[in-house]
Coordinates of C-alpha atoms and ligand atoms in Angstrom, one line a residue:
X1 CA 0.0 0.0 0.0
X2 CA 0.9 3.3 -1.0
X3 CA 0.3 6.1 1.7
X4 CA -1.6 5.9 4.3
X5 CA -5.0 3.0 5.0
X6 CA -7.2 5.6 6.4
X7 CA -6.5 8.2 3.1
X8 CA -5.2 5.8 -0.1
X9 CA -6.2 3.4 -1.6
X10 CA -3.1 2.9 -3.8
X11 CA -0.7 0.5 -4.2
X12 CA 3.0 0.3 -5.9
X13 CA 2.5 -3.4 -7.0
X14 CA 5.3 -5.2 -5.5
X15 CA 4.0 -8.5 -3.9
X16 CA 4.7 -8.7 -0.3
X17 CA 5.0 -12.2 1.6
X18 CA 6.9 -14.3 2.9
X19 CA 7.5 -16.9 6.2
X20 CA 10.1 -18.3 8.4
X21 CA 11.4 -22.1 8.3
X22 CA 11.2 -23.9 11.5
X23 CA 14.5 -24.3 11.2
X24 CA 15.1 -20.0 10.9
X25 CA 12.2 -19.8 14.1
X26 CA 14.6 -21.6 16.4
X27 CA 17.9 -19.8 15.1
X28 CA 15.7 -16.8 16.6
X29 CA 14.7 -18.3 19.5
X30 CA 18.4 -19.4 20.2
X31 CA 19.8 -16.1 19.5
X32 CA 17.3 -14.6 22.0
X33 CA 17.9 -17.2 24.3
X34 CA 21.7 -17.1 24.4
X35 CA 20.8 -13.3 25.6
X36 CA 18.4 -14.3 28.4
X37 CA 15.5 -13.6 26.4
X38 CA 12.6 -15.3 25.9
X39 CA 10.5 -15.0 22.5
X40 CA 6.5 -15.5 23.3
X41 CA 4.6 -16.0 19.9
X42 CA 1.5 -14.6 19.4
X43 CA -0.9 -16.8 17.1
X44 CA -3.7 -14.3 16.5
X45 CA -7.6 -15.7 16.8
X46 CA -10.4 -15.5 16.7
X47 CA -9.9 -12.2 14.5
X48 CA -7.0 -11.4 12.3
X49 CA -7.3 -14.4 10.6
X50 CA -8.1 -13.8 7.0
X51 CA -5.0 -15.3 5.6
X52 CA -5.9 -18.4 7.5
X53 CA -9.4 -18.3 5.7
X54 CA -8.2 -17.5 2.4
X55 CA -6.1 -20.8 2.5
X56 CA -8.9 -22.9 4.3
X57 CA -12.1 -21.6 3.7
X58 CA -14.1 -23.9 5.7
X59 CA -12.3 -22.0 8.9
X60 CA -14.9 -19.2 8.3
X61 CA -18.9 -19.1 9.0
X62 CA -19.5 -18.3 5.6
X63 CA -17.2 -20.4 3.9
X64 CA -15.8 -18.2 2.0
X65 CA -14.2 -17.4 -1.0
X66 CA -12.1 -15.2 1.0
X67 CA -9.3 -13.1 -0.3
X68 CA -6.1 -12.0 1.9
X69 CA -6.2 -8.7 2.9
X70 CA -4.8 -5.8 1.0
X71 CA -5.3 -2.9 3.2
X72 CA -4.7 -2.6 7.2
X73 CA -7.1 -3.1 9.8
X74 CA -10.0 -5.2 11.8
X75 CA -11.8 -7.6 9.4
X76 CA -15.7 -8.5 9.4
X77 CA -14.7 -12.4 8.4
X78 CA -13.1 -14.2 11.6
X79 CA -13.2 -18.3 12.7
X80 CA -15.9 -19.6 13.2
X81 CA -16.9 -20.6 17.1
X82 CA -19.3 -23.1 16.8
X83 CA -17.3 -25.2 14.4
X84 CA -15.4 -28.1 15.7
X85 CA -12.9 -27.9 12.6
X86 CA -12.0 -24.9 13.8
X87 CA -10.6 -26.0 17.1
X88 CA -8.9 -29.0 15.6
X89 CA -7.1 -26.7 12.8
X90 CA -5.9 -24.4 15.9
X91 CA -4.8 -27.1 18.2
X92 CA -2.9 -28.5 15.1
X93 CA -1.5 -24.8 14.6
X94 CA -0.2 -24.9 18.4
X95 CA 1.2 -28.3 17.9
X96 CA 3.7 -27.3 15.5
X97 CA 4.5 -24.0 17.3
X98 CA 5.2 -25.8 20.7
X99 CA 8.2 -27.1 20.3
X100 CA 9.5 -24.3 18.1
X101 CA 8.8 -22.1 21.3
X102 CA 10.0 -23.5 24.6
X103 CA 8.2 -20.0 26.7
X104 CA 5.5 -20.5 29.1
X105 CA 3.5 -17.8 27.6
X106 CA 1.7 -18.4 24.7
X107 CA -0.5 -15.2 23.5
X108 CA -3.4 -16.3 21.9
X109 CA -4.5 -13.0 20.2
X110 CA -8.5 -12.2 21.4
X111 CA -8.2 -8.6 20.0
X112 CA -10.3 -6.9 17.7
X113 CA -12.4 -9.5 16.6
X114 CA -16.1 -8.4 15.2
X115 CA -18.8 -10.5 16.2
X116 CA -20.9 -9.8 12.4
X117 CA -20.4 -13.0 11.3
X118 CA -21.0 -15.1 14.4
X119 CA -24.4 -13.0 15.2
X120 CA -26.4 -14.6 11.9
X121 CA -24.0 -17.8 11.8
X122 CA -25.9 -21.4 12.0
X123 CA -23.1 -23.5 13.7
X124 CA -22.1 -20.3 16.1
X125 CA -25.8 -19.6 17.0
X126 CA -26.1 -23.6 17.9
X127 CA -23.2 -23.5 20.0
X128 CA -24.6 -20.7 21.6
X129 CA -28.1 -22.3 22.0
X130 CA -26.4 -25.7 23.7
X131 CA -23.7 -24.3 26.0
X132 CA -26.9 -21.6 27.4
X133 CA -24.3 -18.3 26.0
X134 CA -26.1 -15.5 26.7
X135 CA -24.5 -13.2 24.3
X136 CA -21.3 -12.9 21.2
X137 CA -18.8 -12.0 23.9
X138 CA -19.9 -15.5 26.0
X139 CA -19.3 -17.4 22.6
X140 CA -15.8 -15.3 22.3
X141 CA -14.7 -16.3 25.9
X142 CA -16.2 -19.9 25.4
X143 CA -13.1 -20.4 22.4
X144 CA -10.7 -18.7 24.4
X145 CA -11.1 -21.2 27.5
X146 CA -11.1 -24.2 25.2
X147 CA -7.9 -22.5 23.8
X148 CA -6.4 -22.1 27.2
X149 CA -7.3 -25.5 28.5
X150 CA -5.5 -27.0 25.4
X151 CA -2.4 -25.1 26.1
X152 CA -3.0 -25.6 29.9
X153 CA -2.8 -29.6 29.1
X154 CA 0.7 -28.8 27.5
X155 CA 2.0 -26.9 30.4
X156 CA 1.7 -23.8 28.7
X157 CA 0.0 -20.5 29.6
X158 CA -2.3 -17.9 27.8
X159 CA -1.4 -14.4 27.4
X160 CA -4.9 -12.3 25.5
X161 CA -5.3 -8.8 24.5
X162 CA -8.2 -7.0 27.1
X163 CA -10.6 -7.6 24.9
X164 CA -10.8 -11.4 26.8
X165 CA -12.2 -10.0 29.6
X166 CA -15.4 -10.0 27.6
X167 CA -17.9 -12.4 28.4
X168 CA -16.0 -13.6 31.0
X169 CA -11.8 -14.1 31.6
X170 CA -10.5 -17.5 31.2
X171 CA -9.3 -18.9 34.6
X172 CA -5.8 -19.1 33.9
X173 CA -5.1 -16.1 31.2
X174 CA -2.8 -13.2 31.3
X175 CA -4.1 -10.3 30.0
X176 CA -2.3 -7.7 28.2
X177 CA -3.8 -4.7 28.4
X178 CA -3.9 -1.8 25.1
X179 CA -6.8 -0.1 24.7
X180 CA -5.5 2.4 27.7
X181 CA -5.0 1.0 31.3
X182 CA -8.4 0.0 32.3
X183 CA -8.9 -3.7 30.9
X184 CA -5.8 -4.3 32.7
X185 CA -6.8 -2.6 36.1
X186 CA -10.2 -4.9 35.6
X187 CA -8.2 -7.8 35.2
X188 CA -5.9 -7.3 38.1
X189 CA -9.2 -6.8 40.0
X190 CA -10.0 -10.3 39.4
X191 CA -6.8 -11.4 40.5
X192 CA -5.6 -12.5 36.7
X193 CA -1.9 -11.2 35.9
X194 CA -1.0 -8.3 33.8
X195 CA 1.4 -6.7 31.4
X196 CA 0.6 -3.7 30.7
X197 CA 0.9 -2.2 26.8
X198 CA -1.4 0.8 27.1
X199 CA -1.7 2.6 23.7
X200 CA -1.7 5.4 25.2
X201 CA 2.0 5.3 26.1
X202 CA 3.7 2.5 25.1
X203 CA 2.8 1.9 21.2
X204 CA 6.5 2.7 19.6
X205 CA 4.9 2.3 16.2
X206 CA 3.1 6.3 17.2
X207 CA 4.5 9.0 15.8
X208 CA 7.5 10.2 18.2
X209 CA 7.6 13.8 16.8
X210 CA 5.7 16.4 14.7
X211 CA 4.0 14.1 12.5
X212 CA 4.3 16.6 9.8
X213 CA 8.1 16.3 10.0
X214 CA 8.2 12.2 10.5
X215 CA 8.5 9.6 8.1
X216 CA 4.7 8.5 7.6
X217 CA 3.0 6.0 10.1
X218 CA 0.0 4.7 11.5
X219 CA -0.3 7.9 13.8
X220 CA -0.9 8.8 17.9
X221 CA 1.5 10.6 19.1
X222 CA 4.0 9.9 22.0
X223 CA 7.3 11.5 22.2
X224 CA 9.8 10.1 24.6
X225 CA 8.9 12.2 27.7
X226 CA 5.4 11.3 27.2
X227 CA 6.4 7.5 27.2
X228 CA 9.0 8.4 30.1
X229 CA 6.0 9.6 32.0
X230 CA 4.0 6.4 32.1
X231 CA 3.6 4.9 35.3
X232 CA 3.0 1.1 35.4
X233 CA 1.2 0.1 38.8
X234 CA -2.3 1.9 38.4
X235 CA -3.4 4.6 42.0
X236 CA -6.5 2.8 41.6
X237 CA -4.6 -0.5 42.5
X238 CA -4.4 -1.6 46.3
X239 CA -0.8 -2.5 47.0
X240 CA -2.0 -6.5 47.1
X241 CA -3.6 -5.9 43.2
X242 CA -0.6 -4.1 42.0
X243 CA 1.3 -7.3 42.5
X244 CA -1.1 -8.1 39.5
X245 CA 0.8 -6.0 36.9
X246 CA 4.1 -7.8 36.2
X247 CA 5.4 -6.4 33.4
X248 CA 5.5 -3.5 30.5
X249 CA 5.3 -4.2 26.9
X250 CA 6.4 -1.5 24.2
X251 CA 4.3 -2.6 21.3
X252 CA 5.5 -1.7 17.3
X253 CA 3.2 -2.6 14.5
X254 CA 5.0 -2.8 11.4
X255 CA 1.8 -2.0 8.9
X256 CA 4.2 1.1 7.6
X257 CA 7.1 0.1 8.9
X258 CA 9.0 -2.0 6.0
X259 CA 12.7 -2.4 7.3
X260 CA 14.8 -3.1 10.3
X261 CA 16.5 0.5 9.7
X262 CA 12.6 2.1 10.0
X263 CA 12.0 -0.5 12.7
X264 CA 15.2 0.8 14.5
X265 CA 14.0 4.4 13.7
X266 CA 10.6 3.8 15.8
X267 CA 11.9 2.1 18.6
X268 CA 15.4 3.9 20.1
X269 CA 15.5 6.2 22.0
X270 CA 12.0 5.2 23.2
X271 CA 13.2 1.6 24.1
X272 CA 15.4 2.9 26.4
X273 CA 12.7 5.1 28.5
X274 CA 10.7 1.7 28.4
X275 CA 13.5 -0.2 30.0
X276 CA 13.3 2.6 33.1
X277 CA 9.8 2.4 33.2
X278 CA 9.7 -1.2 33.7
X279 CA 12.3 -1.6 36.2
X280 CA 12.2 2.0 37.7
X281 CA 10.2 2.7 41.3
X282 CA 7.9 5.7 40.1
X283 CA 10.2 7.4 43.0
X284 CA 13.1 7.2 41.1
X285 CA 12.6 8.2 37.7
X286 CA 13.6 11.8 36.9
X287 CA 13.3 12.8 33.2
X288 CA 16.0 15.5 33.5
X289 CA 18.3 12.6 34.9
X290 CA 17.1 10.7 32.2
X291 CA 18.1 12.9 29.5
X292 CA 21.6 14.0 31.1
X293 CA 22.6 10.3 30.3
X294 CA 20.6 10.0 26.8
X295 CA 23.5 11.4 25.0
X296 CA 26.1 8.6 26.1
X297 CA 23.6 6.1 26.1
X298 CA 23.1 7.3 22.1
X299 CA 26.8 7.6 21.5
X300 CA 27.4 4.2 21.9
X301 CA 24.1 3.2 19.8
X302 CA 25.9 5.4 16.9
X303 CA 29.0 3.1 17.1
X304 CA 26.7 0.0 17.3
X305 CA 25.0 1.3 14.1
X306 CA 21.8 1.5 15.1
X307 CA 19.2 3.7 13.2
X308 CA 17.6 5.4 16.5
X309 CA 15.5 8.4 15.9
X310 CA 18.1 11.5 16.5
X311 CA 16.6 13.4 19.0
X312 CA 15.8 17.3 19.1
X313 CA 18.8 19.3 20.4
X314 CA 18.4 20.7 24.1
X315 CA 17.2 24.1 24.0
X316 CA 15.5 23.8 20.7
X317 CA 12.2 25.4 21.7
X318 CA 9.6 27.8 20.5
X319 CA 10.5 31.4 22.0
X320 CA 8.2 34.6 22.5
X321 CA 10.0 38.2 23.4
X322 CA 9.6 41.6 23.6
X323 CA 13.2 42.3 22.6
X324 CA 14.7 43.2 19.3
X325 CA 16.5 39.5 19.4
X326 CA 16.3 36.2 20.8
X327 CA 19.4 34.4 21.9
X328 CA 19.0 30.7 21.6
X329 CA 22.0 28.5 23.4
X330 CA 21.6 24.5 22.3
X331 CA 23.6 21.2 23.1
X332 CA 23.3 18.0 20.7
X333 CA 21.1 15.2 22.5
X334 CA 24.1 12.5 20.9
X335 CA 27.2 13.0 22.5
X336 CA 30.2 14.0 20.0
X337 CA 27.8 15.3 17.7
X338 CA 28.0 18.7 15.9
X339 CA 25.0 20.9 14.9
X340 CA 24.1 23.2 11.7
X341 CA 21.6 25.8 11.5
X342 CA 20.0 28.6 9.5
X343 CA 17.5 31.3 10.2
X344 CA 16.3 32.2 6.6
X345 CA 14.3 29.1 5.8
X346 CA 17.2 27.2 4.0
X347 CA 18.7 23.9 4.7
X348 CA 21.0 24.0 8.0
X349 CA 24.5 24.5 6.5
X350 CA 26.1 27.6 9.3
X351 CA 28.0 25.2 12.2
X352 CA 26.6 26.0 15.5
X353 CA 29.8 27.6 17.9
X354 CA 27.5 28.8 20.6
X355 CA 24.9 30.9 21.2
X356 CA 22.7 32.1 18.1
X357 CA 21.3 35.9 18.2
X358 CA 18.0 36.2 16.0
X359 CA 17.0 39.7 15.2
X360 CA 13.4 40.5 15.2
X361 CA 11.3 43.7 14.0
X362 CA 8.5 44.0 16.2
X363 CA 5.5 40.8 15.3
X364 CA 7.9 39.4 13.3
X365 CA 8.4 35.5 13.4
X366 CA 11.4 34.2 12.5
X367 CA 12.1 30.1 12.2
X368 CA 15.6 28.6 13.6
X369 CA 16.2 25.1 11.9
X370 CA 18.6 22.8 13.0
X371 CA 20.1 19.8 12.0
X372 CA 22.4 16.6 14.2
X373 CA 25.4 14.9 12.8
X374 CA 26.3 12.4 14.4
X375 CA 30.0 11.2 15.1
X376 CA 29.6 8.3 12.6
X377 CA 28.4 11.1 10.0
X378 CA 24.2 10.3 10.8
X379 CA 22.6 13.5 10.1
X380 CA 18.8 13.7 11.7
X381 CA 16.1 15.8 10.0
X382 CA 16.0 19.4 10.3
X383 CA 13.8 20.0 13.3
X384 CA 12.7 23.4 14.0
X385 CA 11.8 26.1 16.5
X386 CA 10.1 29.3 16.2
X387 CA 10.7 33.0 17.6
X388 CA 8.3 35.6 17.8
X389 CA 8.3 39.2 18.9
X390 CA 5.0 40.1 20.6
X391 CA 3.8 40.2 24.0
X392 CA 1.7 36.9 25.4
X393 CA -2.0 37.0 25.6
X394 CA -3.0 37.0 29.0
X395 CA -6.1 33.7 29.8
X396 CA -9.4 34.9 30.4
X397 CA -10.7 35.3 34.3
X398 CA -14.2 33.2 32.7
X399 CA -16.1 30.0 34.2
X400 CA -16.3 27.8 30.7
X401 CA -19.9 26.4 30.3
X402 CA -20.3 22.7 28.5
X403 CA -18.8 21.7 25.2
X404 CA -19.7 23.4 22.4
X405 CA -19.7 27.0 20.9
X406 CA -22.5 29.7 19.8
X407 CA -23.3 29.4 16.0
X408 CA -24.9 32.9 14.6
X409 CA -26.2 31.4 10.4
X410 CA -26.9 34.2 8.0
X411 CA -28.7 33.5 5.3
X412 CA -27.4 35.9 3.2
X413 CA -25.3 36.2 0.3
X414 CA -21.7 38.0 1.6
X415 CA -18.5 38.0 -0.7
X416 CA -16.2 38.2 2.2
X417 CA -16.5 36.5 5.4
X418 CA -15.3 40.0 7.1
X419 CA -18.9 41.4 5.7
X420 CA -21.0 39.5 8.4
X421 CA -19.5 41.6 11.1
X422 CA -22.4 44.4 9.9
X423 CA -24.9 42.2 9.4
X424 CA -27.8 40.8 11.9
X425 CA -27.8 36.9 12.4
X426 CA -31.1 35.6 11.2
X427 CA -30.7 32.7 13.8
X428 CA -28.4 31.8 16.9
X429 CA -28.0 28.4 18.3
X430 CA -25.7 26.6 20.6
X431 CA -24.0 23.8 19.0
X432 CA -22.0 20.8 19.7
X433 CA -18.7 22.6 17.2
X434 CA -17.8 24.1 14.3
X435 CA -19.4 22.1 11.5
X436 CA -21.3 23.0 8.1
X437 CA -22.4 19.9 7.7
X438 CA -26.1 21.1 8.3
X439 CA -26.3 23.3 5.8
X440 CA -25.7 22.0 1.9
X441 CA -22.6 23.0 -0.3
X442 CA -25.3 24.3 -2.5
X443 CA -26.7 27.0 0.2
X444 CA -25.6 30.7 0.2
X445 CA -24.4 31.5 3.5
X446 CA -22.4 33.1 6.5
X447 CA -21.9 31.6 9.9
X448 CA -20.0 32.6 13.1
X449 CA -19.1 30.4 15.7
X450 CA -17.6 31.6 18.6
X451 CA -16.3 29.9 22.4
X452 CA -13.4 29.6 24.3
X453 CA -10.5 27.6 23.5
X454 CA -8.3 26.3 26.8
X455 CA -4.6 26.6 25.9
X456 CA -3.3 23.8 28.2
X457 CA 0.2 25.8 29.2
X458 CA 2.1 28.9 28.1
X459 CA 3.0 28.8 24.5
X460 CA 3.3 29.5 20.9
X461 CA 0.1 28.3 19.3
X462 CA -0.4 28.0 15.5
X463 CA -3.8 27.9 14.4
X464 CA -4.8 26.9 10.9
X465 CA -8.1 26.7 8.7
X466 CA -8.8 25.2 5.7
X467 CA -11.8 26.5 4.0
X468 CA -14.0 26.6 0.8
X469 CA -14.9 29.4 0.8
X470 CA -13.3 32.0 2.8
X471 CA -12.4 32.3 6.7
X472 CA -11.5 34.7 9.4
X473 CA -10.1 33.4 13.2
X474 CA -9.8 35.3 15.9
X475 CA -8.3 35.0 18.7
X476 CA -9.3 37.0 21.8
X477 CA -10.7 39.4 19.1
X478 CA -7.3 39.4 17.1
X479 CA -7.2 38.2 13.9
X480 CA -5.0 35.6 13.6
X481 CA -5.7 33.5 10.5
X482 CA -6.7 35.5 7.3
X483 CA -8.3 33.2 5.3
X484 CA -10.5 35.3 3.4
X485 CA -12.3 36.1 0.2
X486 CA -14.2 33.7 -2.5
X487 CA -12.6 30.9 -3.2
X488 CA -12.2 26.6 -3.5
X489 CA -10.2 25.0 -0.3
X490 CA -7.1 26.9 0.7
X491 CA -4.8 26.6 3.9
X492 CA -3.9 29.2 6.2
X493 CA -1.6 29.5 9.4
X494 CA -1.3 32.3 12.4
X495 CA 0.6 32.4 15.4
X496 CA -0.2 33.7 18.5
X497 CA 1.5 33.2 21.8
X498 CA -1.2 32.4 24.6
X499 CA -0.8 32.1 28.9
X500 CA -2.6 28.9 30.0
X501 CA -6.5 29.0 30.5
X502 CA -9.3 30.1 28.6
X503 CA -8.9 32.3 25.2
X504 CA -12.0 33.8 23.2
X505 CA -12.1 31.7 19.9
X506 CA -14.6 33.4 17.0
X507 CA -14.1 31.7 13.3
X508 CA -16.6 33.1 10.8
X509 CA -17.0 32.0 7.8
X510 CA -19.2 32.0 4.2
X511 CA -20.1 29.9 1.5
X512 CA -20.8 31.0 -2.1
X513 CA -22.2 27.9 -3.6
X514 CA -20.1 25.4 -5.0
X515 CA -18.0 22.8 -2.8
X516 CA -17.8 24.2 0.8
X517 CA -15.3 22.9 3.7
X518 CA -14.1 24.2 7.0
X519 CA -11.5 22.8 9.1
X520 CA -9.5 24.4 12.2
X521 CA -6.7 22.9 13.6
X522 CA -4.4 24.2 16.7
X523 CA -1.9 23.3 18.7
X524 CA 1.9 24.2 19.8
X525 CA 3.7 26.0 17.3
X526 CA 5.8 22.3 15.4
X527 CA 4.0 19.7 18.0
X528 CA 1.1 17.7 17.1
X529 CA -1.9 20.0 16.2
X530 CA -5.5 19.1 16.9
X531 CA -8.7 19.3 15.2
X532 CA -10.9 22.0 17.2
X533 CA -14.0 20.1 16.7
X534 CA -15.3 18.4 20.2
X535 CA -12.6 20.5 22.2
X536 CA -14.2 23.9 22.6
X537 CA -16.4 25.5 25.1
X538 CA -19.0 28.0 25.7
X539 CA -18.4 31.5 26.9
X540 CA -20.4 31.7 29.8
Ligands
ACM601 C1 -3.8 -4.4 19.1 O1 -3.1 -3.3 18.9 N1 -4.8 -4.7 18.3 C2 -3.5 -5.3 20.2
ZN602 ZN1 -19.8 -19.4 12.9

C-alpha cells in the first residue's frame, strides 16, 4: 500500500509475503535465548485471521471465498466458534508451534475481533443455544477457555489482548492490556496477571515527533517524555492488586514500517525510557536525569550502528519576546555530535559555535532550523523552533460552560466573510462545534461560531483553517488567521503566543455555492496540532 489506509487506496505493485522455516524460528529463539530472552509468539484468533481463511475456507462461517487482505485493519470475516474444525485446525497450529517455542507464555491473540459473522451464523448460533451463551462475547470467551485448556494440558499458559475479559476471563489467562489501562486494572481486580501495553504510552509504532516532519505511520503521538512519563502500577490499585501487573510491553506494529532501519527508527530512544519504566520505582525516575545520560547512552548506539531516531537538540524550543532579538543556546542530544543551522528558511548549513542571536522587528516571526550529525556522519532531520516578537496573551478570568460553541447562520449572500460583522444573524444556536455539515454546499451563507479555547500551558500556538470558501479566526478578538475572500479549499496559518487558561475563539466563515469545507486545527507551534471540533467550550 501506498500512503496511508485511512486516506489511499493505492498501491505500488510489489508483492509482499513471505514466512520463516522452523529451522530460521529456532535460530531466533536461540539467539534470543543465548541473551536471556525469551521470545513469546503470538498466534492471533479468533480475529485477524483472514490469511488463515483464504487458505482454508471452511475455517470461516460463511465459507468463503475469501481473499487476503490488501489494506490494514479489523476484518468483518473471523473463525468460526461453533465449528469443531475450527478448534482441531488451531490445536494443530499450536502443535507445530510448541516445540519451536519453549516459553511458558503463549499469547493467543482475542483482539479486535467483530462479532458480524458469528451473530447470523448457523453453527455459532447452535453452540450458543447448547452451551446456554447469553451473548457474542460469552461465545468469544467460550473459544478462548477451550484455547487455554489445550495449552494448559501442555504446560503452557495464555497471554490475550483485554478484549478477553469479555464475556467472561478465562481462569488461567494473562491479559495484556492496550486499549488504555483500564482492561488491565479490571483484570488485576480479578486477580488475573498483567502486562501492561497501554496505547496510550507505550505503542513505539506512534509518531515520536511532529507528524508533519516524521516519516509516515499509522499515527498517535507519543514522544519520549510522554512514554518516560507512564507509570505502570495503576493509584487505583491496592498495594495486594498491584502485584497483578508484572510487566510492560512497548508494542511496534510494522503496517508502515518495512525495514529493520525504519523498525530501529521507531523504537530507540523510546526503548530505552521503556527499559526505566519497567524496572524503575515511580520514586526514582527523573526525566532530567534521564536525559543528562541519553547522549552517552546514544553515542554508543551510533558506534553499534543503530538507526535510532536522533533526538531534538536541548534548547530547541519555541520562543516569544519583547526584545529586538532572541538568543538561543543548544547542546546536541548525541554526545560528539556537531550541529548546523539557518534562520532564513534554507537547509541547515552555518555550524553552530555557541549561542545564536535572532533579530526580530516587532511581530515578526522568524524560524531557527537545526540539523544533528552524528559522530559516525548520521545527520537527523532538520527540526525546527520558532521565535516571535510580541507580548503573550493573558487567559481569560471566565467560568467555561459545557462543550460546544455559539453558532450565529446568516442567510445571506456575503463575498467576504469579514462582511458579516455588519450584518444581523437571522438565527443563533448553541451547538455541539464548528461544523457545516447542516447546511448544503449548494446553500448561500455566513456563519459565526464563537467559544473559548483552553490553551493547556504557556506557548506559541499556530492555528490553521482550511476552508472553501473564505475564513476569518480570531483570537481574543485578534485576527490571527486570514483566510479570506471567495474561493475553492485553501490553507492558512497564524501564530499567537497564549498564557494557559481560557482564550476567546470566533471563526466566521461564508459559502458561495459550490464545494464548501471548514476545518481548524491548533496546537503548539511544530507539536502535534489538533482538530478543534469536540474541544471547545462555551463563553459563559
Ligand atoms: C492491538 O493493537 N490490536 C492489540
Ligand atoms: Zn460461525
Amino acid at each position: 500500500m501506498v500512503g496511508h489506509a485511512g486516506r489511499s487506496r493505492e498501491y505500488d505493485g510489489v508483492p509482499h509475503g513471505g514466512y520463516y522455516t522452523q529451522e530460521e524460528v529456532k535460530d531466533i529463539v536461540k539467539y534470543a535465548a543465548d541473551r536471556f530472552i525469551t521470545v513469546v509468539p503470538e498466534i492471533e484468533m479468533p480475529g485477524h485471521a483472514t490469511a488463515a481463511l483464504a487458505a482454508y475456507p471452511y475455517l470461516g462461517c460463511t465459507g468463503g471465498p475469501y481473499e487476503v487482505g490488501t489494506t490494514f485493519g479489523v476484518m468483518r470475516e473471523v473463525y468460526c466458534a461453533g465449528n469443531d474444525s475450527v478448534y482441531a485446525f488451531l490445536e494443530n497450529v499450536l502443535d507445530e508451534v510448541l516445540p519451536l517455542f519453549p516459553s511458558k507464555y503463549i499469547h493467543i491473540g482475542g483482539d479486535e475481533c467483530p462479532k458480524d459473522r458469528w451473530k447470523t451464523c448457523p453453527k455459532c448460533q447452535g453452540r450458543m443455544k447448547a452451551l446456554g451463551l447469553k451473548d457474542e462475547h460469552e461465545l468469544q470467551s467460550y473459544f478462548i477457555n477451550r484455547m487455554e485448556k489445550y495449552l494448559n494440558s501442555k504446560g503452557r499458559s495464555i497471554i490475550g489482548w483485554d478484549e478477553i475479559l469479555e464475556g467472561g476471563l478465562a481462569p488461567n489467562a494473562t491479559v495484556m492490556s492496550w486499549r488504555g489501562e483500564a482492561g488491565g486494572i479490571e483484570a488485576a481486580k480479578q486477580k488475573h496477571d498483567v502486562i501492561m501495553t497501554p496505547n496510550t504510552y507505550l505503542y513505539l509504532d506512534y509518531y515520536q515527533g511532529n507528524p508533519a516532519a516524521e516519516p509516515l505511520n499509522i499515527g498517535g503521538y507519543l514522544p519520549l517524555k510522554t512514554v518516560y512519563g507512564y507509570e505502570p502500577l495503576p493509584k487505583d490499585l491496592t498495594p495486594e492488586e498491584q502485584k497483578h501487573i508484572i510487566g510492560i510491553q512497548g508494542n511496534i506494529w510494522t503496517e508502515y514500517i518495512k525495514d529493520g532501519q525504519f523498525a530501529d527508527y521507531m523504537t530507540y530512544p523510546r526503548a530505552l525510557a521503556v527499559a526505566e519504566i519497567a524496572w524503575s520505582p515511580a520514586g526514582k525516575k527523573n526525566y532530567d536525569a534521564f536525559l543528562a545520560a541519553l547522549p552517552a547512552q546514544l553515542a554508543r548506539l551510533d558506534k553499534q550502528g543503530v538507526n535510532f531516531r536522533i533526538p531534538e537538540p536541548l534548547g530547541l524550543e519555541n520562543g516569544v519576546t519583547d526584545k529586538p532579538e532572541a538568543t538561543v543556546t543548544l547542546h546536541p542530544m548525541v554526545a560528539g555530535a556537531k550541529l548546523l543551522y539557518s534562520i532564513d528558511g534554507s537547509e541547515p548549513s552555518i555550524p553552530y559555535t555557541g549561542a545564536v542571536k535572532i533579530p526580530l522587528a516587532d511581530k515578526e516571526s522568524k524560524t531557527l532550523k537545526v540539523t544533528t550529525v552524528t559522530a559516525t556522519g548520521r545527520k537527523s532531520a532538520a527540526y525546527t523552533a520558532t521565535f516571535l516578537r510580541r507580548a503573550y496573551q493573558p487567559a481569560l478570568t471566565v467560568t467555561p460552560g459545557a462543550k460546544g460553541v455559539k453558532r450565529e447562520l446568516f442567510n445571506t449572500r456575503v463575498r467576504k466573510a469579514a462582511d458579516l460583522n455588519n450584518k444581523t444573524a437571522d438565527s443563533v444556536a448553541a451547538v455541539p462545534t464548528f461544523d457545516i455539515r447542516p447546511f448544503s454546499a449548494k446553500d448561500v451563507y455566513g456563519v459565526t461560531f464563537s467559544g473559548l479555547f483552553n490553551a493547556e500551558t504557556d506557548a506559541l500556538y499556530e492555528f490553521k483553517t482550511s476552508s472553501d470558501d473564505g475564513s476569518l479566526l480570531y483570537i481574543d478578538d485578534e485576527l490571527i488567521v486570514d483566510n479570506d475572500g471567495e474561493h475553492g479549499t485553501i490553507e492558512k496559518a497564524g501564530l499567537v503566543p497564549l498564557k494557559k487558561g481560557y482564550h476567546k475563539i470566533k471563526v466566521q466563515f461564508f459559502n458561495a455555492g459550490g464545494a464548501q469545507q471548514l476545518i481548524v486545527t491548533a496546537g503548539v507551534k511544530g507539536k502535534q496540532s489538533i482538530n478543534l471540533r469536540n474541544v471547545l467550550f462555551m463563553a459563559q
